Amino acid sequence: MIIPSIILGMLVSMRVVRLSEKNQYEAQINHLITAEKDLEGICTRAEQAAAILANESSVQAIIKKKASVMDYRYAADLMEENCKNIKCCSSIAVLCNGNVLFQRGERYLYEEAEFPHEKEAGSGKLSEWSPEQKIIFQHGISMNERKQIVYSTAVMEGINIIGSINIYLDVKEILKDIMPYWGTEDREQMVIHAAVITEDGAVLLQSSEEEIMTQYLDEMKNNNLKNTYGYFPTKVGKKECIVLHAKCGTTGWYLFQTEKRVTFYNMQIAFMGAVIFFCILFGVFYGMVQNKTIIQPLQHLSKRMDAVKNGVMEKKRYEIAHDEIGNVEDGFEDMVEELQKLINEVYIQTIKTKDAEREMLLAKMNPHFLYNSLDSIHWLAFRNKDYEVSEQLEALANVYRHILQFGIGKIYIEKEVEFIENYLFLLECQMGEKIEFVVDIPEELYKYKIPKLIVQPLIENAVNHGLREKEDGGKVIIAMKKKKQDIIITVKDNGVGCDIKQLWEVIHDSKSNEAFALRNIGERLRLNSDEEDCMELYSSEEGGFTAILTVKVEECKNEIDGCR
């Protein structure tokens, strides 16, 4: 696996290097095309502004020295507006016979300097661009030189040239505008030279004093690349360079940018070395991981299986991985634990079965004797007109008769309601008016079966644990309703409440002797429905306790079955 990975890595690295070189130059060409459009926009706006000003009567009046105050004001506003609209514009000036008659802009021309680029009669061109030259600007008493390219257009009166409009564009600002990276540290490490050259080979502006761009124009023409944009290799001294070029569609100018040629050879070697190193490292690491996560766990699982075969059924506690093999190990240990539990349960159940058979023989005699005794006492009390005692004995007999019905796991709700009413009657006799019992069970539910004695423990808990300490105002509500195929049983009290989290911990602790009734109810409901969430318990800080049971019901089929 390592050797194919190395070969694949080498092929990929070679391809990546080639694409990187191509993509780098293509991205730079796209930037140069954008710069060309920006330059065209600057030049077009300058030419349009010069044409407008040359034909403006107020400008002509200034040249003829016949201008009024309004002429100067209007010309000033017009020239300042055009200065703002033309990027990189330093100044706009009105000239006549080499003298500056009027000017506006960010900078002011030093009027005593010579201006050889003024349009004169017989020059052959009424409008033209002049290559970069140093222009002196004055601000107060300070003066400075800045390289400018100048667009000059003649102001005509009939067929005579009476003056010119000169628009000065700052070379440094143009370079910054059309080449945003120019001047930054990253670009200075790569860019050698940048320039704008006219079609006839004149260097309009450039980033340095080196006269090397004209040879690139010749090379581009010789390679039939005159009307295209792109790049070609060349040499500057001993340096391998790349020349990027793009042509302006309107002016016909060429933008050139010379950069050091990026060599990817060292990068390719380094990349291939890195690929080989990481492939070997991956192979070693993968082997170690495979040994730790697959081979060792499988060996350990094999030993555990041999131990279980020999009868060692105790579940082992050890570190298990959280992957597929870890799940198999965990599942195997859970299976061993469950198998041990089943063996113990079968053994205990065998003992319990024998004890139950003995207890059953004794229990068959006790209920009949108990019923007869309670019935005799009931009629004795009735004959002596002690009706209160008689009613209590009758209710008690019915309660015991209901409890001691052997072999019946489920009972109709109608019978359960009768039992609940008898049980509540006995509780009311004990508690007096201290507790109010409310039974809300619709008769249409009487035809359904539920597990026997599923409600009584909840009522007993409500009285003994929730309301025993209350002096008065206690209330217990017993309600049932049908929801789809379930009967929802609710037993609610307004007692002292309890800590639900702690109660659930006690219920789930099979070794605890507390909360036995709730634990028994939960187990019976799970056996009845094979679901875990059959019992819900709620309590709040203000008090009160609510138990909600969800019981899968069984409907009575005929009258013989005991329905009404």
Coordinates of C-alpha atoms in Angstrom, one line a residue:
M1 CA 0.0 0.0 0.0
I2 CA 2.9 2.4 0.8
I3 CA 4.6 2.0 -2.6
P4 CA 1.5 2.7 -4.7
S5 CA 0.8 5.7 -2.4
I6 CA 4.3 7.1 -3.1
I7 CA 4.0 6.7 -6.8
L8 CA 0.5 8.3 -6.8
G9 CA 1.9 11.1 -4.6
M10 CA 4.7 11.8 -7.1
L11 CA 2.3 11.9 -10.0
V12 CA -0.1 14.2 -8.2
S13 CA 2.8 16.5 -7.1
M14 CA 4.0 16.9 -10.7
R15 CA 0.5 17.7 -11.9
V16 CA -0.1 20.1 -9.0
V17 CA 3.1 22.0 -9.7
R18 CA 2.2 22.4 -13.4
L19 CA -1.3 23.6 -12.6
S20 CA 0.0 25.9 -9.9
E21 CA 2.3 27.6 -12.4
K22 CA -0.4 27.9 -15.1
N23 CA -3.0 29.1 -12.6
Q24 CA -0.7 31.7 -11.1
Y25 CA 0.1 33.4 -14.5
E26 CA -3.5 33.2 -15.7
A27 CA -4.7 34.9 -12.5
Q28 CA -2.1 37.6 -13.0
I29 CA -3.3 38.1 -16.6
N30 CA -6.9 38.5 -15.4
H31 CA -5.7 41.2 -13.0
L32 CA -3.7 42.9 -15.8
I33 CA -6.8 42.9 -18.1
T34 CA -8.8 44.6 -15.2
A35 CA -5.9 47.2 -14.9
E36 CA -6.1 47.8 -18.7
K37 CA -9.8 48.6 -18.4
D38 CA -9.1 50.9 -15.5
L39 CA -6.4 52.7 -17.5
E40 CA -8.8 53.1 -20.5
G41 CA -11.4 54.6 -18.2
I42 CA -8.9 57.2 -16.9
C43 CA -7.7 58.1 -20.4
T44 CA -11.3 58.3 -21.9
R45 CA -12.5 60.6 -19.1
A46 CA -9.4 62.8 -19.6
E47 CA -10.0 63.1 -23.4
Q48 CA -13.7 63.8 -22.9
A49 CA -13.0 66.5 -20.3
A50 CA -10.4 68.2 -22.5
A51 CA -12.8 68.2 -25.5
I52 CA -15.5 69.8 -23.4
L53 CA -13.3 72.5 -21.9
A54 CA -11.7 73.3 -25.3
N55 CA -15.1 74.1 -26.8
E56 CA -16.3 76.1 -23.7
S57 CA -16.8 79.8 -24.4
S58 CA -15.6 80.9 -21.0
V59 CA -12.3 79.0 -21.5
Q60 CA -11.9 80.6 -24.9
A61 CA -12.6 84.0 -23.4
I62 CA -9.8 83.4 -20.8
I63 CA -7.3 82.6 -23.6
K64 CA -8.3 85.8 -25.5
K65 CA -8.0 87.7 -22.2
K66 CA -11.6 88.9 -22.6
A67 CA -13.1 86.9 -19.7
S68 CA -15.4 88.3 -17.1
V69 CA -15.6 87.3 -13.5
M70 CA -18.5 85.0 -14.3
D71 CA -16.4 83.4 -17.1
Y72 CA -13.6 82.6 -14.6
R73 CA -16.0 81.3 -12.0
Y74 CA -17.8 79.0 -14.5
A75 CA -14.5 77.8 -15.9
A76 CA -13.2 77.1 -12.4
D77 CA -16.3 75.1 -11.4
L78 CA -16.1 73.1 -14.6
M79 CA -12.4 72.3 -14.3
E80 CA -12.7 71.3 -10.6
E81 CA -15.6 69.0 -11.4
N82 CA -13.6 67.3 -14.1
C83 CA -10.6 67.0 -11.8
K84 CA -12.7 65.1 -9.3
N85 CA -14.1 62.8 -12.0
I86 CA -10.7 61.9 -13.5
K87 CA -8.7 59.5 -11.4
C88 CA -5.1 60.4 -10.7
C89 CA -5.6 63.9 -12.1
S90 CA -3.1 66.4 -10.6
S91 CA -4.2 69.5 -12.5
I92 CA -6.1 70.9 -15.5
A93 CA -4.5 74.1 -17.0
V94 CA -5.3 76.6 -19.8
L95 CA -2.2 77.6 -21.7
C96 CA -1.3 80.1 -24.3
N97 CA 2.1 80.8 -25.8
G98 CA 3.8 78.6 -23.1
N99 CA 2.1 80.5 -20.2
V100 CA -0.4 79.2 -17.7
L101 CA -3.4 81.4 -17.9
F102 CA -5.7 79.5 -15.6
Q103 CA -5.6 76.2 -13.7
R104 CA -7.5 74.1 -11.1
G105 CA -6.8 70.8 -9.4
E106 CA -5.2 69.1 -6.4
R107 CA -1.8 70.6 -7.3
Y108 CA -0.7 73.9 -8.9
L109 CA 1.8 74.1 -11.7
Y110 CA 4.9 76.3 -11.2
E111 CA 4.0 79.0 -13.7
E112 CA 7.5 80.1 -14.4
A113 CA 8.5 76.6 -15.7
E114 CA 8.5 75.8 -19.4
F115 CA 5.6 73.8 -20.9
P116 CA 6.9 72.4 -24.2
H117 CA 3.8 70.1 -24.5
E118 CA 1.5 73.0 -25.3
K119 CA -0.3 72.6 -28.7
E120 CA 1.0 74.9 -31.4
A121 CA 0.0 75.6 -34.9
G122 CA 1.6 73.3 -37.4
S123 CA 2.2 70.5 -34.9
G124 CA 0.1 68.1 -37.0
K125 CA -2.1 66.8 -34.1
L126 CA -4.7 68.7 -32.4
S127 CA -4.8 66.3 -29.4
E128 CA -2.1 63.9 -28.1
W129 CA -0.6 62.2 -25.1
S130 CA 2.9 63.1 -24.0
P131 CA 5.2 60.5 -22.3
E132 CA 5.9 60.9 -18.7
Q133 CA 8.0 63.9 -17.6
K134 CA 8.9 65.7 -14.5
I135 CA 6.6 68.6 -13.7
I136 CA 7.2 71.2 -11.0
F137 CA 4.3 71.9 -8.7
Q138 CA 4.2 74.8 -6.2
H139 CA 2.4 74.9 -2.9
G140 CA 3.0 78.2 -1.2
I141 CA 6.8 78.7 -1.1
S142 CA 7.5 74.9 -1.4
M143 CA 8.0 73.2 -4.8
N144 CA 8.3 69.5 -5.8
E145 CA 8.7 67.4 -8.9
R146 CA 6.4 64.6 -9.8
K147 CA 6.3 62.5 -12.9
Q148 CA 3.2 63.2 -15.1
I149 CA 1.7 62.2 -18.4
V150 CA 0.0 65.0 -20.2
Y151 CA -3.0 65.0 -22.4
S152 CA -3.0 68.2 -24.5
T153 CA -5.8 69.3 -26.8
A154 CA -5.9 72.5 -28.9
V155 CA -8.4 75.3 -28.4
M156 CA -9.5 76.5 -31.8
E157 CA -11.0 79.8 -33.2
G158 CA -12.0 79.0 -36.7
I159 CA -9.0 77.3 -38.2
N160 CA -6.5 78.9 -35.8
I161 CA -5.0 77.5 -32.6
I162 CA -5.3 80.1 -29.9
G163 CA -4.2 77.9 -26.9
S164 CA -4.5 74.5 -25.3
I165 CA -6.1 72.5 -22.5
N166 CA -3.6 70.3 -20.6
I167 CA -4.6 67.6 -18.3
Y168 CA -1.8 66.3 -16.0
L169 CA -2.1 62.7 -14.6
D170 CA 0.2 61.5 -11.8
V171 CA 2.3 58.5 -12.9
K172 CA 2.7 57.1 -9.4
E173 CA -1.0 57.3 -8.8
I174 CA -1.8 55.6 -12.1
L175 CA 0.6 52.7 -11.3
K176 CA -1.1 52.3 -7.9
D177 CA -4.6 52.4 -9.5
I178 CA -4.0 50.0 -12.3
M179 CA -1.7 47.7 -10.2
P180 CA -3.0 47.7 -6.6
Y181 CA -0.2 45.4 -5.4
W182 CA 2.5 47.7 -6.7
G183 CA 4.7 49.0 -3.9
T184 CA 3.8 46.3 -1.3
E185 CA 6.5 44.0 0.0
D186 CA 5.0 40.8 -1.5
R187 CA 4.8 42.3 -5.0
E188 CA 8.3 44.0 -4.8
Q189 CA 9.8 40.6 -4.3
M190 CA 8.3 39.4 -7.6
V191 CA 7.7 42.5 -9.9
I192 CA 10.8 43.8 -11.7
H193 CA 9.3 46.4 -14.0
A194 CA 5.9 47.7 -15.1
A195 CA 5.1 50.2 -18.0
V196 CA 2.6 51.5 -20.5
I197 CA 3.9 51.7 -24.1
T198 CA 2.2 53.2 -27.1
E199 CA 1.8 51.3 -30.4
D200 CA 4.7 53.2 -32.0
G201 CA 7.0 52.0 -29.1
A202 CA 7.1 55.2 -27.0
V203 CA 7.2 54.5 -23.3
L204 CA 4.3 56.5 -21.9
L205 CA 5.0 55.7 -18.3
Q206 CA 7.0 53.1 -16.3
S207 CA 7.8 52.1 -12.8
S208 CA 11.6 52.5 -13.0
E209 CA 14.2 54.2 -15.2
E210 CA 15.3 51.0 -16.9
E211 CA 14.7 51.1 -20.6
I212 CA 13.9 47.4 -21.1
M213 CA 10.2 47.5 -22.2
T214 CA 10.8 48.3 -25.9
Q215 CA 12.5 45.0 -26.5
Y216 CA 9.4 43.2 -25.0
L217 CA 7.2 45.1 -27.5
D218 CA 9.4 43.8 -30.4
E219 CA 9.3 40.3 -29.0
M220 CA 5.6 40.4 -28.7
K221 CA 5.2 41.6 -32.3
N222 CA 7.6 39.0 -33.6
N223 CA 5.6 36.3 -31.9
N224 CA 2.4 37.5 -33.6
L225 CA 0.9 38.5 -30.2
K226 CA 0.2 42.1 -31.1
N227 CA -3.6 41.9 -30.7
T228 CA -3.7 39.5 -27.8
Y229 CA -3.1 39.3 -24.1
G230 CA -1.0 36.8 -22.4
Y231 CA 2.6 36.1 -21.2
F232 CA 5.9 35.0 -22.6
P233 CA 9.3 34.1 -21.1
T234 CA 12.3 36.3 -21.5
K235 CA 15.6 37.3 -19.7
V236 CA 16.5 40.4 -17.9
G237 CA 20.3 40.1 -17.6
K238 CA 20.7 36.6 -16.2
K239 CA 17.3 36.5 -14.6
E240 CA 14.6 34.2 -16.0
C241 CA 11.5 36.4 -16.2
I242 CA 7.9 36.3 -17.4
V243 CA 6.4 39.3 -19.3
L244 CA 2.6 39.7 -18.8
H245 CA 1.0 41.9 -21.5
A246 CA -2.5 43.3 -22.3
K247 CA -3.6 45.8 -25.0
C248 CA -6.0 48.7 -24.5
G249 CA -8.8 48.5 -27.1
T250 CA -9.5 52.2 -27.3
T251 CA -6.0 53.8 -27.1
G252 CA -4.0 50.9 -28.5
W253 CA -1.6 51.1 -25.6
Y254 CA 0.1 48.1 -24.2
L255 CA 0.4 47.3 -20.5
F256 CA 3.5 45.3 -19.5
Q257 CA 4.5 43.8 -16.2
T258 CA 7.8 41.9 -15.8
E259 CA 8.1 39.4 -13.0
K260 CA 10.6 36.9 -11.8
R261 CA 9.8 33.5 -13.1
V262 CA 8.6 31.3 -10.4
T263 CA 10.5 28.0 -10.3
F264 CA 8.6 25.1 -8.9
Y265 CA 11.4 22.6 -9.1
N266 CA 12.5 22.9 -5.5
M267 CA 8.8 23.0 -4.5
Q268 CA 8.2 19.8 -6.5
I269 CA 11.1 18.0 -4.9
A270 CA 10.0 19.1 -1.4
F271 CA 6.4 18.1 -2.1
M272 CA 7.4 14.7 -3.3
G273 CA 9.7 14.2 -0.3
A274 CA 6.8 15.2 2.0
V275 CA 4.5 12.8 0.3
I276 CA 6.9 9.9 0.6
F277 CA 7.6 10.8 4.3
F278 CA 3.9 11.0 5.2
C279 CA 3.1 7.7 3.3
I280 CA 5.8 5.9 5.3
L281 CA 4.6 7.6 8.5
F282 CA 1.0 6.7 7.7
G283 CA 2.0 3.0 7.1
V284 CA 3.8 2.7 10.4
F285 CA 1.0 4.5 12.3
Y286 CA -1.7 2.5 10.6
G287 CA 0.1 -0.8 11.5
M288 CA 0.3 0.3 15.1
V289 CA -3.4 1.4 15.2
Q290 CA -4.4 -1.9 13.5
N291 CA -2.5 -3.9 16.0
K292 CA -4.0 -2.0 19.0
T293 CA -7.6 -1.7 17.7
I294 CA -8.1 -5.0 15.8
I295 CA -5.5 -7.7 16.5
Q296 CA -5.2 -7.3 20.3
P297 CA -8.9 -7.0 20.9
L298 CA -9.6 -10.1 18.8
Q299 CA -6.9 -12.0 20.7
H300 CA -8.4 -10.9 24.0
L301 CA -11.9 -11.9 22.8
S302 CA -10.7 -15.3 21.8
K303 CA -9.2 -15.9 25.3
R304 CA -12.5 -14.8 26.9
M305 CA -14.5 -17.2 24.8
D306 CA -12.2 -20.0 25.8
A307 CA -12.7 -19.0 29.5
V308 CA -16.5 -19.0 29.2
K309 CA -16.4 -22.4 27.5
N310 CA -14.5 -23.7 30.6
G311 CA -17.3 -22.3 32.9
V312 CA -15.9 -18.9 34.0
M313 CA -19.2 -16.9 33.8
E314 CA -18.2 -13.8 35.7
K315 CA -18.3 -10.6 33.7
K316 CA -14.9 -9.0 33.3
R317 CA -14.4 -5.2 33.7
Y318 CA -11.7 -3.9 31.4
E319 CA -11.1 -1.1 28.9
I320 CA -13.2 -1.6 25.7
A321 CA -12.7 0.5 22.5
H322 CA -15.7 2.5 21.1
D323 CA -15.6 0.9 17.7
E324 CA -17.2 -2.2 16.0
I325 CA -14.8 -4.6 17.7
G326 CA -15.4 -2.8 21.0
N327 CA -19.1 -3.2 20.6
V328 CA -18.6 -7.0 20.0
E329 CA -16.5 -7.2 23.2
D330 CA -19.1 -5.2 25.1
G331 CA -21.9 -7.3 23.7
F332 CA -20.1 -10.5 24.6
E333 CA -19.5 -9.5 28.2
D334 CA -23.2 -8.4 28.5
M335 CA -24.2 -11.8 27.1
V336 CA -22.0 -13.5 29.7
E337 CA -23.6 -11.4 32.5
E338 CA -27.2 -12.1 31.2
L339 CA -26.4 -15.8 30.9
Q340 CA -25.2 -15.9 34.5
K341 CA -28.4 -14.0 35.6
L342 CA -30.6 -16.5 33.8
I343 CA -28.8 -19.5 35.4
N344 CA -29.2 -17.9 38.8
E345 CA -32.9 -17.1 38.1
V346 CA -33.7 -20.6 36.9
Y347 CA -32.0 -22.0 40.0
I348 CA -33.9 -19.6 42.4
Q349 CA -37.2 -20.1 40.5
T350 CA -36.9 -23.9 41.0
I351 CA -36.6 -23.4 44.7
K352 CA -39.5 -20.8 44.7
T353 CA -41.7 -23.2 42.8
K354 CA -41.3 -25.9 45.4
D355 CA -42.0 -23.3 48.2
A356 CA -45.0 -22.0 46.3
E357 CA -46.5 -25.4 46.0
R358 CA -46.3 -25.9 49.7
E359 CA -47.7 -22.4 50.4
M360 CA -50.6 -23.0 48.0
L361 CA -51.8 -26.0 49.9
L362 CA -51.9 -24.0 53.1
A363 CA -53.5 -21.0 51.4
K364 CA -56.4 -23.0 50.0
M365 CA -57.7 -23.5 53.5
N366 CA -57.2 -20.0 54.8
P367 CA -59.5 -17.9 52.5
H368 CA -62.6 -20.1 53.1
F369 CA -62.2 -19.9 56.8
L370 CA -61.5 -16.1 56.7
Y371 CA -64.6 -15.4 54.5
N372 CA -66.9 -17.5 56.8
S373 CA -65.5 -15.8 59.9
L374 CA -66.0 -12.3 58.6
D375 CA -69.4 -13.1 57.3
S376 CA -70.5 -14.5 60.7
I377 CA -69.2 -11.4 62.5
H378 CA -70.9 -9.2 59.9
W379 CA -74.4 -10.8 60.5
L380 CA -73.8 -10.8 64.2
A381 CA -73.2 -7.0 64.1
F382 CA -76.2 -6.5 61.8
R383 CA -78.5 -8.6 64.2
N384 CA -77.3 -6.4 67.1
K385 CA -78.1 -3.3 64.9
D386 CA -74.5 -2.2 64.9
Y387 CA -74.8 -1.2 61.3
E388 CA -71.5 0.8 61.0
V389 CA -69.5 -2.2 62.1
S390 CA -71.5 -4.4 59.9
E391 CA -70.8 -2.3 56.8
Q392 CA -67.1 -2.2 57.6
L393 CA -67.0 -6.0 58.0
E394 CA -68.8 -6.5 54.7
A395 CA -66.4 -4.1 52.9
L396 CA -63.4 -5.9 54.5
A397 CA -64.8 -9.3 53.4
N398 CA -65.2 -8.1 49.8
V399 CA -61.6 -6.6 49.9
Y400 CA -60.1 -9.9 51.1
R401 CA -62.2 -11.9 48.6
H402 CA -60.9 -9.7 45.8
I403 CA -57.3 -9.9 47.0
L404 CA -57.3 -13.7 47.6
Q405 CA -58.6 -14.7 44.2
F406 CA -55.9 -17.2 43.1
G407 CA -55.0 -17.8 39.4
I408 CA -56.4 -14.4 38.2
G409 CA -53.9 -12.0 36.7
K410 CA -56.3 -9.6 35.0
I411 CA -59.7 -8.4 36.1
Y412 CA -62.4 -6.2 34.6
I413 CA -62.4 -2.6 35.5
E414 CA -65.9 -2.9 36.8
K415 CA -64.7 -5.4 39.5
E416 CA -61.7 -3.3 40.2
V417 CA -63.9 -0.3 40.8
E418 CA -66.0 -2.3 43.3
F419 CA -62.8 -3.3 45.1
I420 CA -61.6 0.3 45.1
E421 CA -64.9 1.6 46.5
N422 CA -64.8 -1.0 49.3
Y423 CA -61.2 -0.1 50.0
L424 CA -61.9 3.6 50.1
F425 CA -64.9 3.0 52.4
L426 CA -62.6 1.3 54.9
L427 CA -60.0 4.2 54.6
E428 CA -62.8 6.8 55.1
C429 CA -63.8 4.9 58.3
Q430 CA -60.2 5.2 59.5
M431 CA -59.5 8.8 58.4
G432 CA -62.9 10.4 58.9
E433 CA -63.3 13.6 56.9
K434 CA -59.6 14.3 56.9
I435 CA -59.2 13.1 53.3
E436 CA -61.5 13.4 50.4
F437 CA -61.5 10.6 47.8
V438 CA -62.6 11.4 44.2
V439 CA -63.2 8.5 41.7
D440 CA -63.5 9.5 38.1
I441 CA -63.9 6.2 36.1
P442 CA -66.5 6.2 33.2
E443 CA -68.7 3.2 32.9
E444 CA -67.8 2.7 29.3
L445 CA -64.4 1.5 30.5
Y446 CA -66.0 -1.3 32.7
K447 CA -65.7 -3.8 29.8
Y448 CA -61.9 -3.7 29.7
K449 CA -59.4 -5.8 31.7
I450 CA -56.5 -4.5 33.6
P451 CA -54.0 -6.2 35.9
K452 CA -55.5 -6.9 39.3
L453 CA -54.6 -4.7 42.3
I454 CA -52.7 -2.2 40.1
V455 CA -54.4 0.9 41.7
Q456 CA -54.7 0.0 45.4
P457 CA -50.9 0.4 46.2
L458 CA -50.9 3.9 44.7
I459 CA -53.9 4.9 46.9
E460 CA -52.2 3.4 49.9
N461 CA -49.0 5.3 49.1
A462 CA -50.9 8.6 48.7
V463 CA -52.6 8.2 52.1
N464 CA -49.6 6.8 54.1
H465 CA -46.7 8.9 52.6
G466 CA -48.5 12.0 51.2
L467 CA -51.5 12.8 53.4
R468 CA -50.9 11.0 56.8
E469 CA -49.3 14.1 58.3
K470 CA -51.9 16.6 57.0
E471 CA -54.5 17.7 59.6
D472 CA -57.2 18.3 57.0
G473 CA -57.8 19.3 53.3
G474 CA -56.3 16.1 51.9
K475 CA -57.5 14.9 48.6
V476 CA -56.9 11.9 46.4
I477 CA -58.1 11.7 42.8
I478 CA -58.4 8.3 41.1
A479 CA -59.1 8.6 37.3
M480 CA -59.1 6.5 34.3
K481 CA -59.5 7.3 30.6
K482 CA -59.0 5.4 27.3
K483 CA -56.3 6.6 24.8
K484 CA -56.2 4.5 21.6
Q485 CA -55.4 0.9 22.8
D486 CA -54.4 2.0 26.3
I487 CA -56.1 2.8 29.6
I488 CA -54.4 5.8 31.3
I489 CA -54.7 5.4 35.1
T490 CA -54.0 8.5 37.2
V491 CA -53.7 8.7 41.0
K492 CA -53.0 12.2 42.3
D493 CA -52.8 13.6 45.8
N494 CA -52.1 17.1 47.3
G495 CA -49.7 15.7 50.0
V496 CA -46.2 16.6 50.9
G497 CA -44.6 15.3 47.7
C498 CA -41.1 13.8 47.4
D499 CA -37.8 13.9 45.7
I500 CA -38.6 12.2 42.3
K501 CA -34.9 11.7 41.4
Q502 CA -34.2 9.9 44.6
L503 CA -37.4 7.9 44.4
W504 CA -36.5 6.6 40.9
E505 CA -33.1 5.6 42.2
V506 CA -34.7 3.6 45.0
I507 CA -37.2 2.0 42.5
H508 CA -34.4 0.9 40.2
D509 CA -32.4 -0.5 43.1
S510 CA -33.6 -4.1 43.1
K511 CA -31.8 -4.8 46.5
S512 CA -33.6 -2.0 48.3
N513 CA -36.7 -2.9 50.5
E514 CA -38.2 0.6 50.0
A515 CA -40.7 1.6 47.3
F516 CA -41.5 -2.1 46.8
A517 CA -45.1 -1.4 45.7
L518 CA -44.0 1.0 42.9
R519 CA -41.2 -1.3 41.8
N520 CA -43.8 -4.2 41.7
I521 CA -46.3 -2.1 39.7
G522 CA -43.6 -1.1 37.2
E523 CA -42.5 -4.7 36.6
R524 CA -46.1 -5.9 36.2
L525 CA -46.8 -3.2 33.6
R526 CA -43.6 -4.0 31.6
L527 CA -44.6 -7.6 31.5
N528 CA -48.0 -6.6 30.4
S529 CA -46.8 -4.3 27.5
D530 CA -43.1 -5.0 26.9
E531 CA -42.4 -1.3 27.1
E532 CA -40.2 0.6 29.6
D533 CA -42.1 3.9 30.0
C534 CA -45.4 2.5 31.4
M535 CA -45.2 4.4 34.7
E536 CA -44.7 8.1 35.1
L537 CA -44.1 9.9 38.5
Y538 CA -44.3 13.6 39.1
S539 CA -43.9 15.8 42.2
S540 CA -43.2 19.5 42.7
E541 CA -41.5 21.6 45.4
E542 CA -44.9 23.0 46.5
G543 CA -46.0 19.4 47.2
G544 CA -48.4 16.9 45.6
F545 CA -47.6 13.6 43.9
T546 CA -49.0 12.1 40.7
A547 CA -48.6 8.6 39.3
I548 CA -49.7 7.9 35.8
L549 CA -49.9 4.3 34.5
T550 CA -50.3 3.2 30.9
V551 CA -52.0 -0.2 30.7
K552 CA -52.5 -2.3 27.6
V553 CA -56.1 -3.4 27.8
E554 CA -58.0 -6.5 26.8
E555 CA -61.7 -6.1 25.8
C556 CA -64.4 -8.5 26.9
K557 CA -65.8 -10.5 23.9
N558 CA -69.2 -11.8 25.2
E559 CA -71.6 -11.8 28.1
I560 CA -70.3 -15.2 29.2
D561 CA -67.0 -13.6 29.7
G562 CA -68.6 -11.4 32.4
C563 CA -69.4 -8.1 30.6
R564 CA -72.6 -6.2 31.0

